[in-house]
Tab-separated table of C-alpha atoms and ligand atoms in Angstrom:
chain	number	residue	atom	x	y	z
A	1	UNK	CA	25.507	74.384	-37.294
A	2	UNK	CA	23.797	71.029	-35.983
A	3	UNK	CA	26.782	68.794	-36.463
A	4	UNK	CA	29.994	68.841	-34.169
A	5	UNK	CA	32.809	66.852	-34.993
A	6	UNK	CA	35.230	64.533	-33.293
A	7	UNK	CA	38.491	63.076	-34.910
A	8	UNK	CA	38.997	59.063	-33.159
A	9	UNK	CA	42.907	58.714	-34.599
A	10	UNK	CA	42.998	54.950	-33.490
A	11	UNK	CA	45.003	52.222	-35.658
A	12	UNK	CA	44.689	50.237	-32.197
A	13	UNK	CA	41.690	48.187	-33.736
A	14	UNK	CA	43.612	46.503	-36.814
A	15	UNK	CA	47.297	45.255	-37.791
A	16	UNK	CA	47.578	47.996	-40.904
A	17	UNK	CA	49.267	51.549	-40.390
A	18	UNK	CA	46.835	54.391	-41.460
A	19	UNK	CA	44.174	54.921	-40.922
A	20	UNK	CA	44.956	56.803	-37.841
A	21	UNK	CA	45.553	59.464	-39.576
A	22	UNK	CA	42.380	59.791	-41.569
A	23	UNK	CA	41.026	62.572	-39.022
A	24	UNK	CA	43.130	64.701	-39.188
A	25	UNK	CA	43.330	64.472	-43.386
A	26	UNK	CA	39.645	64.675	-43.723
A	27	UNK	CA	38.811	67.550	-40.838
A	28	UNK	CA	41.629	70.227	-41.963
A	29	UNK	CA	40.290	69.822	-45.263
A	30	UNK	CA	37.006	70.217	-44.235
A	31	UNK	CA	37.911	73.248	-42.132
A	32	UNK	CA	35.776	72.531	-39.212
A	33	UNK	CA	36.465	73.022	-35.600
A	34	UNK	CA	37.088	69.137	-33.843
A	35	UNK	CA	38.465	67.488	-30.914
A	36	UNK	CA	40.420	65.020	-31.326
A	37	UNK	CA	41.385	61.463	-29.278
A	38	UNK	CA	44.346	59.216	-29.504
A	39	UNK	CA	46.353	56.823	-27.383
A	40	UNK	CA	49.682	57.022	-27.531
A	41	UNK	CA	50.565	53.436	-28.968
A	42	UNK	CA	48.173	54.060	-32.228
A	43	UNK	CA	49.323	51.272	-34.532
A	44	UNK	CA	49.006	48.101	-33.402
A	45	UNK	CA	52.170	45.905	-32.819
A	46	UNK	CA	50.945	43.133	-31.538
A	47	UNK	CA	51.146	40.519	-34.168
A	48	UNK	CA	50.875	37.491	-32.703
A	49	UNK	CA	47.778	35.367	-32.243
A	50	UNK	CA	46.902	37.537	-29.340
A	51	UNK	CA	43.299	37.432	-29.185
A	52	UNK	CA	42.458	40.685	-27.518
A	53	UNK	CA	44.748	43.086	-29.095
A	54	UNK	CA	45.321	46.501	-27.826
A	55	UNK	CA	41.804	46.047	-25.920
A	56	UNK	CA	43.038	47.914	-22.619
A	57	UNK	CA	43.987	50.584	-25.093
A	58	UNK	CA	40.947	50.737	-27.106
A	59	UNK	CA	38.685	50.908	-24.103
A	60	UNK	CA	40.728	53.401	-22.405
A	61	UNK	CA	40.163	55.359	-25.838
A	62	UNK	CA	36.856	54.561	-26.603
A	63	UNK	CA	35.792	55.563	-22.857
A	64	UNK	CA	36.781	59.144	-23.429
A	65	UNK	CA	35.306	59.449	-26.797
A	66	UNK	CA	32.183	58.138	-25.019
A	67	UNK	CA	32.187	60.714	-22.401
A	68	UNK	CA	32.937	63.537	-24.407
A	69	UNK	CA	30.004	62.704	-26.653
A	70	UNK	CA	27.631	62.238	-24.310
A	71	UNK	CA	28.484	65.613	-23.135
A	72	UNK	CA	28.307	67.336	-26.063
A	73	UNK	CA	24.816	65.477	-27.919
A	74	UNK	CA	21.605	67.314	-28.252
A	75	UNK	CA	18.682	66.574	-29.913
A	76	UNK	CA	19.816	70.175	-32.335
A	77	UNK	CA	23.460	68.835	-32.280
A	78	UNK	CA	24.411	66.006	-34.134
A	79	UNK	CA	27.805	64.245	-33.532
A	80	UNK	CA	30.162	63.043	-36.462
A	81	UNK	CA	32.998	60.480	-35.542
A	82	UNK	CA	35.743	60.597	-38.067
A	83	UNK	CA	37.998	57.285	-37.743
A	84	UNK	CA	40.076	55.661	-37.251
A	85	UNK	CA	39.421	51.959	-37.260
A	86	UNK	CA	36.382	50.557	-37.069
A	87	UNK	CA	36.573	49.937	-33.716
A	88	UNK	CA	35.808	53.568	-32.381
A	89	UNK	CA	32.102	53.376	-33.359
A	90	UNK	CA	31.423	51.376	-29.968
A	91	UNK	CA	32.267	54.702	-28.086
A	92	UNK	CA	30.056	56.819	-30.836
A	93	UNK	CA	27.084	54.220	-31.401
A	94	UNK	CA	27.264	53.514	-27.746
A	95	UNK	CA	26.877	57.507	-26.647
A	96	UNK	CA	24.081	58.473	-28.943
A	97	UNK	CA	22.339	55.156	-27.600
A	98	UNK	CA	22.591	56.397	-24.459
A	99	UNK	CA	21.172	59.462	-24.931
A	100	UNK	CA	18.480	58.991	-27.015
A	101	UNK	CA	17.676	54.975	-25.553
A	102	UNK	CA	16.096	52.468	-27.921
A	103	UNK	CA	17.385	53.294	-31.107
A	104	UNK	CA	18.644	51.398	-34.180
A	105	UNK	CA	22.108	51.461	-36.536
A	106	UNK	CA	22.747	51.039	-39.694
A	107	UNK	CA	26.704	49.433	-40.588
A	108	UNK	CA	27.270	50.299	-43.992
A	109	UNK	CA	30.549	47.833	-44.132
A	110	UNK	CA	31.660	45.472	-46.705
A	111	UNK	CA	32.511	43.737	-43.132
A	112	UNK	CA	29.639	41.860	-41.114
A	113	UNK	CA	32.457	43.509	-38.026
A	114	UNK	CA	30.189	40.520	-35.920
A	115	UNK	CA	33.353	38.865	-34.283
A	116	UNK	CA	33.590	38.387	-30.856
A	117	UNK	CA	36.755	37.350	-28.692
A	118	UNK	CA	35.892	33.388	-29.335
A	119	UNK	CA	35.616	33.829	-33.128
A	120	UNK	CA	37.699	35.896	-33.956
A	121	UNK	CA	40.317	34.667	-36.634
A	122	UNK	CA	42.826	38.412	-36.642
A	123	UNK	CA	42.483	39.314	-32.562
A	124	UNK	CA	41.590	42.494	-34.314
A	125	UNK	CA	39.189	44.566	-32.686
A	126	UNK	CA	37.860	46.385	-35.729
A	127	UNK	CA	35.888	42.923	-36.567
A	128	UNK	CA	34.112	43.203	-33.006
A	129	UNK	CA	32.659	46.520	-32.547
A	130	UNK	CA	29.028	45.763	-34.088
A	131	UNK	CA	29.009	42.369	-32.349
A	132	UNK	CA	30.028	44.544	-29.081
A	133	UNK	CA	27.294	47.690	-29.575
A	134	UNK	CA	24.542	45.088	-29.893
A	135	UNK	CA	25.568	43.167	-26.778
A	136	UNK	CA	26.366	39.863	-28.447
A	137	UNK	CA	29.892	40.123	-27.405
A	138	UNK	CA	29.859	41.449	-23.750
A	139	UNK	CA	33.183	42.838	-23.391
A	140	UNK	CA	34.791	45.971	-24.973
A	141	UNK	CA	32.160	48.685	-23.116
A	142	UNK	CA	33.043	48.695	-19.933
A	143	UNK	CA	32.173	52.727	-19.599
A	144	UNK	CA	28.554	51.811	-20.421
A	145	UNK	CA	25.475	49.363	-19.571
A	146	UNK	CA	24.062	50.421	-22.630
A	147	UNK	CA	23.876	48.612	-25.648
A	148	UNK	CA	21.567	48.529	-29.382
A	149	UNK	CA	18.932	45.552	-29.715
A	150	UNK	CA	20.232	43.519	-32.092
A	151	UNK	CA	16.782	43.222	-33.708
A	152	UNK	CA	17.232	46.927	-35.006
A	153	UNK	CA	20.548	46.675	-36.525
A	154	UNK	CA	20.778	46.434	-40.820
A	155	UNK	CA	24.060	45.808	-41.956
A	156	UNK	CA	24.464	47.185	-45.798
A	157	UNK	CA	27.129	46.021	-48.288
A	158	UNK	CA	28.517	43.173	-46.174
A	159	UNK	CA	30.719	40.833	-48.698
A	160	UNK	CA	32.904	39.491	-46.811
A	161	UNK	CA	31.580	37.662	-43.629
A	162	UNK	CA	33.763	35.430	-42.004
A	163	UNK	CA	32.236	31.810	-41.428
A	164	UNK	CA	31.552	31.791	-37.400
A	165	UNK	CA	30.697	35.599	-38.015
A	166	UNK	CA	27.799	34.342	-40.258
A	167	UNK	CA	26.163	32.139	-37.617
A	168	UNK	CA	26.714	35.213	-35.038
A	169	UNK	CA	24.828	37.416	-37.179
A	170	UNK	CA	22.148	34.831	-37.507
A	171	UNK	CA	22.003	34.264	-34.035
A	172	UNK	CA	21.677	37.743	-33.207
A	173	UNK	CA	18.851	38.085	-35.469
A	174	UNK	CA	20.868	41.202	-37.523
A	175	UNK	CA	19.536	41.727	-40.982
A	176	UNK	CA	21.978	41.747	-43.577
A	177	UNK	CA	21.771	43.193	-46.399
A	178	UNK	CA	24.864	41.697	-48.753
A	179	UNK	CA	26.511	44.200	-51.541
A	180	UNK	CA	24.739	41.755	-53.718
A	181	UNK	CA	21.196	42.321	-52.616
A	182	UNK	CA	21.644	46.137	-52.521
A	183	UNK	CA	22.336	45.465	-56.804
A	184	UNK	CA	19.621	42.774	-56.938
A	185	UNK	CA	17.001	44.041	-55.186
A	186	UNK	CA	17.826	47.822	-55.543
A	187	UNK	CA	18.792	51.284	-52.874
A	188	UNK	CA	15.148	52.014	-53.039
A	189	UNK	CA	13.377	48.631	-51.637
A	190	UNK	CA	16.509	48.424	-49.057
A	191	UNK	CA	16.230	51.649	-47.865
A	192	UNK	CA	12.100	51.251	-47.279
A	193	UNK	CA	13.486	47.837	-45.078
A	194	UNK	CA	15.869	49.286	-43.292
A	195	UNK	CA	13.783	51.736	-42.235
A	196	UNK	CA	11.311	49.818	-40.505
A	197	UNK	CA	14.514	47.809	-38.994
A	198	UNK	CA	15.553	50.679	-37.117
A	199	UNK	CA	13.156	52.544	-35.934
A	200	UNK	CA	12.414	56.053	-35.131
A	201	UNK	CA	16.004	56.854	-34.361
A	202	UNK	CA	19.423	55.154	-35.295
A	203	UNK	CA	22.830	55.415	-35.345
A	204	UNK	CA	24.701	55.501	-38.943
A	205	UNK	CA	27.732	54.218	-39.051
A	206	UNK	CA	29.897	54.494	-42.421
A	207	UNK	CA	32.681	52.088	-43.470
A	208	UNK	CA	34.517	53.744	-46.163
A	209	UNK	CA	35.741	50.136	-47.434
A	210	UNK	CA	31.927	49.224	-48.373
A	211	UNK	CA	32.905	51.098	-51.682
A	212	UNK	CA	34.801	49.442	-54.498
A	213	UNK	CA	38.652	48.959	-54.420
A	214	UNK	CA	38.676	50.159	-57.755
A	215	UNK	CA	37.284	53.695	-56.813
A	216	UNK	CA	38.265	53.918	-52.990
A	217	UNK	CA	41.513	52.526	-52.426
A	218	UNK	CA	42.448	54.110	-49.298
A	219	UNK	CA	41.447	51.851	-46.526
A	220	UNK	CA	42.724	49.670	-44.598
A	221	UNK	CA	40.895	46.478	-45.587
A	222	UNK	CA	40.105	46.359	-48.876
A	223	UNK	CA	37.453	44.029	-50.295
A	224	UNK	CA	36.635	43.538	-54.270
A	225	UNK	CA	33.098	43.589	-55.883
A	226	UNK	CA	31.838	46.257	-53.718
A	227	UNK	CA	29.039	49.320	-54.450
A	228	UNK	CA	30.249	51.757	-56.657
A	229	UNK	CA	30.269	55.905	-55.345
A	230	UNK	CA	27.197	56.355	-56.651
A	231	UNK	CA	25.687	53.511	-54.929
A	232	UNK	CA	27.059	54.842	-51.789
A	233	UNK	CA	26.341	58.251	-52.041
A	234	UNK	CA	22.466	57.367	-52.918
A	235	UNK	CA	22.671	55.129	-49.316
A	236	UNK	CA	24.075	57.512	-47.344
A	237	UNK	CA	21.857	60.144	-48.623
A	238	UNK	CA	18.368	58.305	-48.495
A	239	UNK	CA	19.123	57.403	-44.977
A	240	UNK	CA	19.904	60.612	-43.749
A	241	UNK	CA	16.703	62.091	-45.730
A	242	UNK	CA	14.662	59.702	-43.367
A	243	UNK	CA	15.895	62.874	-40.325
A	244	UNK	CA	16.582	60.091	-38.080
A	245	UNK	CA	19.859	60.030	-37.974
A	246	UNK	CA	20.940	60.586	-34.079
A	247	UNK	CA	24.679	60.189	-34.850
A	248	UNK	CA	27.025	59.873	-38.048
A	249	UNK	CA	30.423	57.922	-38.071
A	250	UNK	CA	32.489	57.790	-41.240
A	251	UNK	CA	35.613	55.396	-40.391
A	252	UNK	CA	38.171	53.404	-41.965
A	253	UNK	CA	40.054	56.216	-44.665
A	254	UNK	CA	43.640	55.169	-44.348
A	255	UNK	CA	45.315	58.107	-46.238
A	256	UNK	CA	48.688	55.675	-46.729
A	257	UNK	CA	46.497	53.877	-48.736
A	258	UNK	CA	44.547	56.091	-51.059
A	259	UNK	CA	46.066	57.268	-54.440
A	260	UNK	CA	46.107	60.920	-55.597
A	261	UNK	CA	43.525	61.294	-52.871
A	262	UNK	CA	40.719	59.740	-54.570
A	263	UNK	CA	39.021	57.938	-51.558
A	264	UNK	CA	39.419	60.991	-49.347
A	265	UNK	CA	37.166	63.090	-52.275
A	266	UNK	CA	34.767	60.772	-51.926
A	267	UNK	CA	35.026	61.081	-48.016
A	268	UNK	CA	34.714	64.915	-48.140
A	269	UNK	CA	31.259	64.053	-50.895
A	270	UNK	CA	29.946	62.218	-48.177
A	271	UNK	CA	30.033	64.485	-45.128
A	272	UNK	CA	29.359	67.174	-47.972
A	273	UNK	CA	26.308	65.404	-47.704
A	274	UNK	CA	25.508	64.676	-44.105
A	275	UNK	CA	25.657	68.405	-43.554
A	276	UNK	CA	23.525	69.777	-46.166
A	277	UNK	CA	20.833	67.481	-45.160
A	278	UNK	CA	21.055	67.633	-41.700
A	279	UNK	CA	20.929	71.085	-41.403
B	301	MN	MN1	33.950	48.193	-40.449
């Protein structure tokens, strides 16, 4: 097999219990060989108006993810992150950029997650990581020099951008592609776009809350008016026709959340998919 798998079982990066234990849920099911990573303190505590929450934690964390990774990636073997928080993709993105150098991503989020430490509203370092993987926040990588030009980063299904987050994003020169354009101007057209974003290579990262409320409940930060499964599933599967795909991440299923396991079928459709097609 191309892929091999790593569970990140991190509730470090946001103040809701849960989806730590989406790795585990989704992996056994899948019956698949992984290594796991986890700090010992996985939910986060810290509710106060702590701005960096957890972040010795999550770098600590994300630093061994990174390393293992980086070990592991070949051009034949393709890694898949199961979170976890959103957070965990700065070890993931991070290690297949360093490998391959130059590529793109692709944050398929109903979150812009383009925070940094002085915007921030939550101190919660899920809203960070794509601001961080870019370089537009400096912090949160200290394992790596590397980061992703800005310039080749699509975010798809964002719908719920924070105001200060919005004139990051611009800043950065990110395109965004809003849950409204994918049903306006159609998978097809955005795809073709996103393709020339990125490049010959990029990192996909999957944010299981991009997805209705009303057909995947179980994650951590819900948001309404999203893309239905089928929307989703026709994403995830054009992009990862395009055989560029140099690493997969599929974060965010919190299973305390999800109701007669509904969101984690449609977790188990999706890496259904990532490994017929990257085969
Ligand atoms: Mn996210």
């Amino acid at each position: 097999m191309k892929a091999f798998f790593i569970g990140a079982s991190s509730d470090l990066g946001v103040h809701i219990n849960g989806a730590h234990l989406g790795p585990k849920e989704i992996l056994t099911t899948l019956k698949v060989p992984y290594q796991n990573f986890e700090q010992n303190n996985n939910y986060l505590k810290d509710l106060t108006n702590n701005k960096h929450k957890n972040e010795e934690e999550i770098n600590k964390l994300n630093a061994q993810i990174y390393t293992y990774i980086l070990k592991n990636i070949k051009k034949d073997k393709i890694p898949i992150t199961i979170g976890g928080d959103h957070s965990i993709a700065i070890a993931s993105a991070l290690a297949s950029a360093s490998y391959y150098q130059d590529i793109g991503i692709v944050w398929v989020d109903a979150h812009g997650d383009y925070n940094t430490f002085k915007t921030t509203i939550t101190g919660n370092i899920h809203g960070l990581p794509l601001a961080s993987i870019t370089n537009f926040e400096k912090e949160l990588k200290p394992f790596t020099n590397t980061y992703i030009n800005p310039k080749k980063t699509v975010i798809i299904g964002a719908r719920a951008l924070d105001k200060e987050e919005l004139i990051n994003l611009q800043k950065a020169d990110v395109k965004v592609f809003t849950t409204k354009d994918v049903k306006t101007l159609g998978i097809e057209a955005i795809i073709q776009e996103t393709l020339k974003i990125v490049g010959d290579k990029f990192h996909l990262s999957f944010d299981l809350d991009v997805i209705d409320p009303n057909q995947a409940c179980g994650v951590s930060i819900p948001e309404e008016n999203g893309l239905t499964v089928k929307e989703a599933e026709a994403i995830n599967k054009a992009l990862l026709k395009s055989q560029k795909v140099s690493a997969y991440d599929l974060v965010e299923y919190n299973p305390l959340k999800d109701r007669n396991e509904q969101t984690k079928k449609i977790a188990l459709d999706l890496l259904k998919d990532v490994l017929e097609i990257i085969k």
